[in-house]
C-alpha positions as a Markdown table, in Angstrom:
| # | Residue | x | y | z |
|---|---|---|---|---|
| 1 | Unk | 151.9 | 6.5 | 30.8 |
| 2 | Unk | 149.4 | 3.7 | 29.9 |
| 3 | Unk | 146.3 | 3.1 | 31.4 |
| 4 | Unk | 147.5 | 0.7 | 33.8 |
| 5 | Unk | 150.2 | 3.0 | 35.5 |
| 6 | Unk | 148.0 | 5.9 | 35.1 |
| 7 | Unk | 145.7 | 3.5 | 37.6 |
| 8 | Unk | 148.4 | 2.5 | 39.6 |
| 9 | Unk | 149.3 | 6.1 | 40.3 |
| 10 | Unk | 145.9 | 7.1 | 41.2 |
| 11 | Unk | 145.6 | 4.3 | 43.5 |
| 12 | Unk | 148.8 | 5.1 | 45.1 |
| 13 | Unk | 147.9 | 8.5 | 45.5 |
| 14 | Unk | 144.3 | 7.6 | 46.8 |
| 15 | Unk | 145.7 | 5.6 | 49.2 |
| 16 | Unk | 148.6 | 8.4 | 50.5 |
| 17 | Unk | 145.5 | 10.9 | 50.6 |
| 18 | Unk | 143.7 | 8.3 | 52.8 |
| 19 | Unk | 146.2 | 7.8 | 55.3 |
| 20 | Unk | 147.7 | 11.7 | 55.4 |
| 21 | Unk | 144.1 | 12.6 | 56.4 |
| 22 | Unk | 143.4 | 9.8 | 59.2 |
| 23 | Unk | 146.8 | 10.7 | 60.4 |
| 24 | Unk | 145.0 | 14.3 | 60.2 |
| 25 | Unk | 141.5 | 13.2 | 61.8 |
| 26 | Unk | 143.4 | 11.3 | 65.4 |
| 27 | Unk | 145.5 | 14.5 | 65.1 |
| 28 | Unk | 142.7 | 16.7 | 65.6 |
| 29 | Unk | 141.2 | 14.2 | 68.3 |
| 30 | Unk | 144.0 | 14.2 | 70.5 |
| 31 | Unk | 144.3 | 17.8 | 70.2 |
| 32 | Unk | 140.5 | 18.3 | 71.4 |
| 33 | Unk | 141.6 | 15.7 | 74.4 |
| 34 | Unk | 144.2 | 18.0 | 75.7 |
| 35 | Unk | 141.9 | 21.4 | 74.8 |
| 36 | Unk | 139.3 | 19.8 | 77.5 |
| 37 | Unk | 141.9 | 18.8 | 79.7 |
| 38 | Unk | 143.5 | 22.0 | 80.1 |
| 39 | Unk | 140.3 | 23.9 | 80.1 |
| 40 | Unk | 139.1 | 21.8 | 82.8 |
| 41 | Unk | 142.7 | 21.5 | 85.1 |
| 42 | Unk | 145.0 | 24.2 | 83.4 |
| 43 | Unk | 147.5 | 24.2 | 86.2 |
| 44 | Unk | 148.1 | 20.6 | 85.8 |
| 45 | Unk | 149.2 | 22.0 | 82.2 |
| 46 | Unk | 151.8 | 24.5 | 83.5 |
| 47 | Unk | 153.0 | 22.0 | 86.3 |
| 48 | Unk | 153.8 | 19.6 | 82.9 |
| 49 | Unk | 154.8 | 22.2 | 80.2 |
| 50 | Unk | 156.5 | 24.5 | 82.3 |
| 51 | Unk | 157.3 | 28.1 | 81.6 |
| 52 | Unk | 156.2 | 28.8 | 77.8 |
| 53 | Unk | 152.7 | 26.9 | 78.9 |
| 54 | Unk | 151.7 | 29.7 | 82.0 |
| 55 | Unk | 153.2 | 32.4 | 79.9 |
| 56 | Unk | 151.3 | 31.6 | 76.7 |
| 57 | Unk | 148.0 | 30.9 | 79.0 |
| 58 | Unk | 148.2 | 34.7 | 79.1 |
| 59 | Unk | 147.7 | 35.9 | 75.7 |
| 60 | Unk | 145.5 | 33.0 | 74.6 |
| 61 | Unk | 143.1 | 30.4 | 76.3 |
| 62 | Unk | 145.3 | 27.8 | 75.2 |
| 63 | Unk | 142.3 | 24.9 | 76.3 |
| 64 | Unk | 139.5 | 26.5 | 73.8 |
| 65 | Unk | 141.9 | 27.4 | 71.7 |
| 66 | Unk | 143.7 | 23.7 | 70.9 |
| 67 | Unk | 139.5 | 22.4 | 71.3 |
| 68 | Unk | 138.9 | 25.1 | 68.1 |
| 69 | Unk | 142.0 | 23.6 | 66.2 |
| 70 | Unk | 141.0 | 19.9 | 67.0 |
| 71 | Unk | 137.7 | 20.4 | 65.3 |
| 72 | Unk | 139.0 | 21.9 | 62.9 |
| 73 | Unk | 141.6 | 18.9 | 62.1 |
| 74 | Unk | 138.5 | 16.5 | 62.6 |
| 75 | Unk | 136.6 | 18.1 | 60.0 |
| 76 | Unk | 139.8 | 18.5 | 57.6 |
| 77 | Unk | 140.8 | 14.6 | 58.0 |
| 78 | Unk | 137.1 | 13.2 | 57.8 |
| 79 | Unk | 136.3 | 15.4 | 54.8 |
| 80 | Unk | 139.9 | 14.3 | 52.6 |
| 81 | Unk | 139.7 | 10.7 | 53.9 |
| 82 | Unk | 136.2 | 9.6 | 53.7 |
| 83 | Unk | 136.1 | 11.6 | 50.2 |
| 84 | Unk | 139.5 | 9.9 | 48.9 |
| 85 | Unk | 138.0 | 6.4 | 50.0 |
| 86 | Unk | 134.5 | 7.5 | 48.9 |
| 87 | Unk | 135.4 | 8.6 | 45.4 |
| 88 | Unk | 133.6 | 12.0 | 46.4 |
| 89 | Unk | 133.8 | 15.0 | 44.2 |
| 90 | Unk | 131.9 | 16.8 | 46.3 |
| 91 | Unk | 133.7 | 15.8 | 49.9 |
| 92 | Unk | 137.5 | 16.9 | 47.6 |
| 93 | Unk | 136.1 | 19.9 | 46.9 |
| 94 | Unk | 135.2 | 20.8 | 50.2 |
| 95 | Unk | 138.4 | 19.0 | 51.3 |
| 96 | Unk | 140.1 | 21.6 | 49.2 |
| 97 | Unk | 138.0 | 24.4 | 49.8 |
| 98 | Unk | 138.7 | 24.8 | 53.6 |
| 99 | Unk | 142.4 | 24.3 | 53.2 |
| 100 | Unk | 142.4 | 26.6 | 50.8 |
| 101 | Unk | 140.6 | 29.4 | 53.2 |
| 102 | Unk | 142.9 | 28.3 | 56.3 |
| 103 | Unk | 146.2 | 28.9 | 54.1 |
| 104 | Unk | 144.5 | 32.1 | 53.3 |
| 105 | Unk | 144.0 | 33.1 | 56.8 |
| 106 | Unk | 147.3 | 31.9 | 58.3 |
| 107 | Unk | 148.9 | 34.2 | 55.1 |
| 108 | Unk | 146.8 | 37.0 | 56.5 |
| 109 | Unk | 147.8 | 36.2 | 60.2 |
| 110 | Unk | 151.3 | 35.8 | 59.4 |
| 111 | Unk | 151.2 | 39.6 | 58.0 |
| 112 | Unk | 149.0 | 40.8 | 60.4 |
| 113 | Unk | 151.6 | 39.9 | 63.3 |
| 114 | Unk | 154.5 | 41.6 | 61.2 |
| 115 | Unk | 152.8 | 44.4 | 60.7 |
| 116 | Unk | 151.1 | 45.0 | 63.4 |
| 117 | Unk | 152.3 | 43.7 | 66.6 |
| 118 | Unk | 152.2 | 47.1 | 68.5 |
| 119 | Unk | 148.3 | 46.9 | 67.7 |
| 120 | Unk | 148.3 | 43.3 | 69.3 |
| 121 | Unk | 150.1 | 44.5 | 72.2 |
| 122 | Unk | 147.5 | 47.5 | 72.7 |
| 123 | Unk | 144.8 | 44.7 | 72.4 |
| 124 | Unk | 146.0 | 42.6 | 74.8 |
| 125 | Unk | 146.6 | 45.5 | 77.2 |
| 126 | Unk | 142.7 | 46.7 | 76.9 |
| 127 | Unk | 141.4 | 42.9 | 77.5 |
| 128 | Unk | 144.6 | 41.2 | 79.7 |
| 129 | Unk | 145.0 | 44.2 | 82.2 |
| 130 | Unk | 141.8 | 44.8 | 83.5 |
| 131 | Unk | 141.5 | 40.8 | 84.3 |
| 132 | Unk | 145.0 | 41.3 | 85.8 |
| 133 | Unk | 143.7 | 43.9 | 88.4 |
| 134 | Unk | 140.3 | 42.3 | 89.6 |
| 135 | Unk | 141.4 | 38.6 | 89.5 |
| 136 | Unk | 144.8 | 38.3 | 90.3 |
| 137 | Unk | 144.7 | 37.6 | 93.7 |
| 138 | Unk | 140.9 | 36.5 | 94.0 |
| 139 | Unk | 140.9 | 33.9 | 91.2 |
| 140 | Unk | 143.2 | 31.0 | 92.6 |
| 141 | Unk | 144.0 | 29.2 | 89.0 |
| 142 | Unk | 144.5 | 32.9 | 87.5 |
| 143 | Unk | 147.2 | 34.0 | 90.2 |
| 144 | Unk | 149.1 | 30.6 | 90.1 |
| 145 | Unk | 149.5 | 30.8 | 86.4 |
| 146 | Unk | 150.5 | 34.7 | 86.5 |
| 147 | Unk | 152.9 | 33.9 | 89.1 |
| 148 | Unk | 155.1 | 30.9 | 87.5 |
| 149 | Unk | 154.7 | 33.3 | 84.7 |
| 150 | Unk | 156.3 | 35.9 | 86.3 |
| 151 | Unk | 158.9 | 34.0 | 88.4 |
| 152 | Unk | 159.9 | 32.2 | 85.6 |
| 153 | Unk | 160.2 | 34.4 | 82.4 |
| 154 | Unk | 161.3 | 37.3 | 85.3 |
| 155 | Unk | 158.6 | 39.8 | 84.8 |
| 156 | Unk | 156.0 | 41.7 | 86.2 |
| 157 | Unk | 152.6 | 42.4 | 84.7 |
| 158 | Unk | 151.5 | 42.4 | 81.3 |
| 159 | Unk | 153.2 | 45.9 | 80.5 |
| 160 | Unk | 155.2 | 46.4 | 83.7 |
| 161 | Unk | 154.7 | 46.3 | 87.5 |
| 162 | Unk | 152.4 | 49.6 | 86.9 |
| 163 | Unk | 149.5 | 46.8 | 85.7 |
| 164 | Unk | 148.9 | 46.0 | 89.4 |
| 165 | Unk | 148.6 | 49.4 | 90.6 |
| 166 | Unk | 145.0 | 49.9 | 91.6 |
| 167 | Unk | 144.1 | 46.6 | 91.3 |
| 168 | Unk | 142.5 | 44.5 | 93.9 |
| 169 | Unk | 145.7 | 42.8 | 95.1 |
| 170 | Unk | 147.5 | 45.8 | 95.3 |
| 171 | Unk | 144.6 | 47.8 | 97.6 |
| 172 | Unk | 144.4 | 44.7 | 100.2 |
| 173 | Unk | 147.8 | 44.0 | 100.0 |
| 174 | Unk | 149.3 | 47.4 | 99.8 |
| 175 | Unk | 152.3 | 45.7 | 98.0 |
| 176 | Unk | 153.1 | 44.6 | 94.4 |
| 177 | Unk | 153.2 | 40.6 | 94.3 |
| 178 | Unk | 156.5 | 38.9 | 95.6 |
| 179 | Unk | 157.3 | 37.7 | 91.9 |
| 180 | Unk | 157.8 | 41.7 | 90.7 |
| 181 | Unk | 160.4 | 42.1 | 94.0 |
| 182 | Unk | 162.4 | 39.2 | 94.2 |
| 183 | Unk | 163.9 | 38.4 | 97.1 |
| 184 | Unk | 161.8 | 41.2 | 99.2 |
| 185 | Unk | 158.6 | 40.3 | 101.2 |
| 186 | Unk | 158.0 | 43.0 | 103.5 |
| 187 | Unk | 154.2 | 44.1 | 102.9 |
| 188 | Unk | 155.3 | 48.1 | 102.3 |
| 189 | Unk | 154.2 | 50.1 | 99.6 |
| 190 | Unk | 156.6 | 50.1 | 96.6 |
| 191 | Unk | 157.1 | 53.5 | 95.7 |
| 192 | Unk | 160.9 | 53.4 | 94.4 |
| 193 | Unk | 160.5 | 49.7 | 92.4 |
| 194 | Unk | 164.1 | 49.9 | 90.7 |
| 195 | Unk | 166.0 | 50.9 | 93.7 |
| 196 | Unk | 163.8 | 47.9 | 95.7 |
| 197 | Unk | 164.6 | 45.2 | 93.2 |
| 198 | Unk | 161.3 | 45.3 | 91.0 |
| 199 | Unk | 161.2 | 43.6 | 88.0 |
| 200 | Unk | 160.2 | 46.8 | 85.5 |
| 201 | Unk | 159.8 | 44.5 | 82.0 |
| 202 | Unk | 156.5 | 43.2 | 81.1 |
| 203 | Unk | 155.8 | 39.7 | 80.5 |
| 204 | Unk | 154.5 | 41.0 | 77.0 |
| 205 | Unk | 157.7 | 41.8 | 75.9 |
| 206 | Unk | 159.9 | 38.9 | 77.7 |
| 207 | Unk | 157.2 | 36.7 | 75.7 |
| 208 | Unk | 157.6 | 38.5 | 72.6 |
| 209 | Unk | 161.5 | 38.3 | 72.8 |
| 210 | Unk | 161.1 | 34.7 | 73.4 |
| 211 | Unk | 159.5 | 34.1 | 70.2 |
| 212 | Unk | 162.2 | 36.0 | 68.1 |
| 213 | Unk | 165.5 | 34.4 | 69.3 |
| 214 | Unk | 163.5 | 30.8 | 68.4 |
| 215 | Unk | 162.3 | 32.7 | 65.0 |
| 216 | Unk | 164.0 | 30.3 | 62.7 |
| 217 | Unk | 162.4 | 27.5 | 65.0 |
| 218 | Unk | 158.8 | 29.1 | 64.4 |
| 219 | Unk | 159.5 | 30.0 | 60.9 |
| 220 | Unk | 160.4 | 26.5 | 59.6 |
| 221 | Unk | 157.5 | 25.1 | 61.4 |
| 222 | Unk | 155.3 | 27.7 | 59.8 |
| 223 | Unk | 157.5 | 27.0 | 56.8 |
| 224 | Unk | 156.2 | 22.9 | 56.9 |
| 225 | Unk | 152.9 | 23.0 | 57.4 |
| 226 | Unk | 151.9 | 25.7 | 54.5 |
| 227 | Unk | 153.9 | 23.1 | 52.4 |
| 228 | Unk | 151.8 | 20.1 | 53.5 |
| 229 | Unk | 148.8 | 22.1 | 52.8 |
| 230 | Unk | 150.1 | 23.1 | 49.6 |
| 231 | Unk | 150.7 | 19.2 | 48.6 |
| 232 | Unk | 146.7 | 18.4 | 50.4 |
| 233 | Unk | 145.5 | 20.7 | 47.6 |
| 234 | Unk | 147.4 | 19.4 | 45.0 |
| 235 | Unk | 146.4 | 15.9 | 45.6 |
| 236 | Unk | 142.8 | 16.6 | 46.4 |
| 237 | Unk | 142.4 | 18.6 | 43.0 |
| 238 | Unk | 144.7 | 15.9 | 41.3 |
| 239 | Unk | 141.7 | 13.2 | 42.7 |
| 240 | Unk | 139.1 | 15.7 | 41.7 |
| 241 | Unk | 140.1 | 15.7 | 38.0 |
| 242 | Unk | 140.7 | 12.2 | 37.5 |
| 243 | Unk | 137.6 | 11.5 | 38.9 |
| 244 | Unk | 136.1 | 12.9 | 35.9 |
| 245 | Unk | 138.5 | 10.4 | 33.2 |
| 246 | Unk | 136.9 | 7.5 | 35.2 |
């Protein structure tokens, strides 16, 4: 190519590299919006979102965790648009750097949830239970999302119904919750829960099932955004080297 397309081409790509990464940055800002939002009125969220929302409220604080990501996108987009713009070799190569270690990480995740989803279920069972016993019930927010959780996916508990026995509900109570017996509201213990209708499948598994009938669905989105952070890298480093010819 001669000089003047080799230009053009850089421009072009300058350009593309700006606007990918402010489409990045307002990403990540909107994202922190809705983080602080739901941390501050999560059942808003549910009422909105509906079912996946309350149930995936369980297994992750979905406000702090969407206020992580945000900042993360912020820093992303500022650091590959201000250094496209900026003509900064140092700002690419941090650009590149931490896309580099996130694509690392969600590799590692990725083969971490193959591999070991009975260890994330054991996990989740040593931190989500105990909550489930002393707040269900006490905490208002807490027992509105387990309960369109359980009413809607139809299931009881993290585990199974035997996650509220014990627990702080079930000794004032002296009855499982309404959403693990459909149908049934006398306040009576329930000490034959097949035979009176309980729900016996854990909201773990309903969740877990969920996710691998929309596999494909989750796959292909996994699928497009390692691509797009393949391409980042490969245009950062592309605007890193010709930096140097300039």
């Amino acid at each position: 190519l001669s000089p003047g397309a080799k230009m053009g081409c850089f421009t072009f790509i300058k350009v593309m590299m700006i606007l990918f990464n402010l489409a990045i940055f307002l990403s990540g800002g909107t994202l922190m919006g809705v983080g602080i939002w739901v941390t501050v009125d999560d059942q808003s969220f549910v009422d909105i979102f509906g079912t996946l929302s309350s149930s995936v409220l369980q297994v992750v604080h979905v406000g702090y965790f969407l206020i992580a990501i945000g900042a993360i996108l912020l820093v992303i987009g500022f650091l590959g648009c201000y250094g496209a713009q900026r003509d900064s070799k140092c700002l690419l190569m941090m650009f590149f750097s931490v896309v580099l270690i996130i694509f690392i990480a969600e590799i590692a995740a990725a083969v971490v949830a193959l591999v070991y989803t009975g260890l994330a279920e054991t996990l989740l069972t040593a931190v989500v239970t105990p909550l489930l016993q002393e707040k269900y019930g006490q905490d208002e927010s807490f027992t509105k999302i387990w309960n369109a959780t359980m009413k809607e996916v139809k299931c009881c508990g993290l585990n199974n119904y035997t996650d509220f026995t014990n627990s702080t509900w079930y000794m004032k109570h002296n009855v499982y919750p309404d959403a693990c017996s459909p149908g049934i509201r006398e306040l009576l213990p329930l000490t034959h829960p097949f035979l009176r209708g309980c729900l016996l499948q854990g909201c773990f598994d309903q969740i877990l099932e969920e996710i691998k009938t929309n596999g494909g669905v989750v796959g292909g989105v996994a699928a497009g955004i390692a691509a797009l952070e393949v391409a980042a890298m490969a245009v950062s480093m592309y605007l890193y080297c010709r930096l140097d010819q300039k």
